[in-house]
XYZ file of C-alpha atoms in Angstrom:
152
model
C 135.232 45.313 127.564
C 133.811 47.530 124.667
C 129.775 46.828 124.335
C 129.436 45.780 120.924
C 127.022 47.916 118.857
C 123.789 46.781 117.558
C 123.140 47.163 114.189
C 120.490 49.053 112.198
C 118.500 46.248 111.413
C 118.460 44.735 114.840
C 117.206 48.442 116.514
C 114.684 48.834 113.894
C 113.625 45.290 114.422
C 113.406 45.510 118.461
C 111.435 49.066 118.198
C 108.565 47.118 115.934
C 108.504 44.768 118.549
C 107.797 47.296 121.332
C 105.673 49.090 119.404
C 103.611 45.927 118.251
C 103.522 45.032 121.282
C 101.917 47.616 123.089
C 99.244 48.176 120.089
C 98.271 44.828 120.556
C 98.225 45.805 124.837
C 96.167 48.626 124.148
C 93.943 46.778 122.007
C 93.161 44.332 124.716
C 92.564 46.654 127.370
C 90.382 48.661 124.658
C 88.301 45.253 124.053
C 87.855 45.121 128.034
C 87.239 48.573 128.266
C 84.330 48.821 125.762
C 82.656 45.889 127.590
C 82.116 48.958 130.369
C 80.505 50.872 127.920
C 82.325 53.858 128.629
C 84.300 55.274 125.587
C 88.380 55.670 126.084
C 88.553 59.063 128.457
C 85.127 58.876 130.255
C 87.009 55.506 131.426
C 90.422 56.856 131.919
C 88.751 59.928 133.955
C 86.882 57.444 136.115
C 89.937 55.629 137.310
C 91.833 58.688 138.080
C 88.774 59.805 140.344
C 89.216 56.436 142.268
C 93.049 56.640 142.317
C 93.027 60.495 143.762
C 92.524 62.000 147.174
C 91.022 64.111 148.018
C 88.802 65.152 145.048
C 90.823 66.758 142.095
C 90.117 70.047 140.391
C 89.184 70.008 136.707
C 92.463 72.012 135.874
C 94.202 68.412 137.129
C 91.980 66.056 135.452
C 92.261 68.341 131.999
C 96.307 67.696 132.566
C 95.799 64.027 133.521
C 93.806 63.202 130.306
C 95.028 65.986 127.940
C 92.037 67.867 127.278
C 90.439 71.144 128.068
C 88.716 72.181 131.163
C 85.959 72.769 129.568
C 85.478 69.360 128.067
C 86.044 67.936 131.496
C 83.464 70.049 132.588
C 81.028 68.778 129.920
C 81.861 64.978 130.367
C 81.421 65.261 134.350
C 78.227 66.547 133.778
C 77.435 63.412 131.248
C 79.070 60.645 133.830
C 77.300 62.366 137.013
C 73.642 61.670 134.424
C 74.445 58.200 133.607
C 75.358 57.614 137.630
C 79.003 56.876 137.653
C 79.792 60.186 139.882
C 78.042 62.555 142.340
C 79.511 65.919 142.258
C 78.842 67.888 145.720
C 79.810 71.605 146.455
C 82.844 71.639 148.749
C 82.199 71.891 152.489
C 85.505 74.481 152.670
C 85.125 76.112 149.133
C 82.054 76.718 147.243
C 83.566 77.554 144.097
C 84.704 73.561 144.225
C 82.960 70.529 143.697
C 84.192 67.124 145.338
C 83.815 64.397 142.620
C 82.921 61.208 144.479
C 82.007 57.956 142.588
C 78.851 56.276 142.902
C 78.208 52.316 143.505
C 78.127 52.032 139.580
C 81.162 54.349 139.058
C 82.800 51.889 141.988
C 81.928 49.063 140.127
C 83.441 49.832 136.949
C 87.096 50.700 138.362
C 86.517 47.356 140.184
C 85.929 45.461 137.648
C 88.681 47.322 135.049
C 91.215 46.741 138.131
C 91.151 43.548 138.236
C 90.629 43.120 134.335
C 94.125 45.145 133.855
C 95.791 42.762 136.616
C 94.393 39.731 134.668
C 95.799 41.217 131.570
C 99.521 42.462 132.612
C 100.534 39.650 134.479
C 99.183 37.125 132.065
C 101.531 38.622 129.581
C 104.848 37.643 131.777
C 102.993 33.694 132.071
C 106.640 31.372 131.563
C 108.360 34.460 132.844
C 110.891 34.342 136.283
C 110.356 37.027 138.122
C 114.124 38.098 138.087
C 113.862 38.063 134.231
C 110.958 40.875 134.675
C 113.295 42.209 136.904
C 115.787 42.537 134.418
C 113.348 43.773 131.568
C 112.068 46.226 133.448
C 115.907 46.840 133.997
C 116.175 47.198 130.466
C 113.054 49.713 129.591
C 114.608 52.074 132.482
C 117.516 52.349 130.344
C 115.970 53.078 126.914
C 113.396 55.287 128.983
C 116.697 57.335 130.176
C 117.778 57.724 126.700
C 114.665 58.587 125.139
C 115.096 61.406 127.681
C 118.202 62.013 126.493
C 117.087 62.498 123.094
C 115.059 64.536 123.710
C 117.303 67.306 125.413
C 119.003 67.149 122.470
C-alpha cells in the first residue's frame, strides 16, 4: 500500500501549528520563570546545576547554555552574590570550584519543576496515554526527518 503524500498547504499548516504551539509553551514557561526573578539563562543554569552530579565545570555549563566560559563565570559570581549558589574549592583539585545550590536555589528549582510538570501535563488534558504515545512516535519521525535533511 502506497502512502499518500501530503500537500504543500497541509505541510505548511502543520508546521505552523507546531511552531505556534512551541511559542505558546515557551511563553507559559517564561511567565512562570519571570516569577522567580531570574533571567532565562540564570534560571536554566540553576536547573542544570540541580540535575548534574558531580558539580559541572564552567566549560560544561558554557556548552549547555551556549554562552562563553567568561559569561558563565560572571553569572556564577552574580548568582553567588544573590544567594542562589555556593562555590567551594574542590578538595581534589584546587583549580576547580564545586557549585552547590543554596536553600534559596533549591527552592527555585523545586518550584520550577512543579510548574513545569503542571504546564506539561495540562497540555495533554483529554488525551489518552495511547494518543500521547502515538504523538511521540510522530515527533520522533519528524526529528529523524530533520536530522536527515541536516545531513544533506
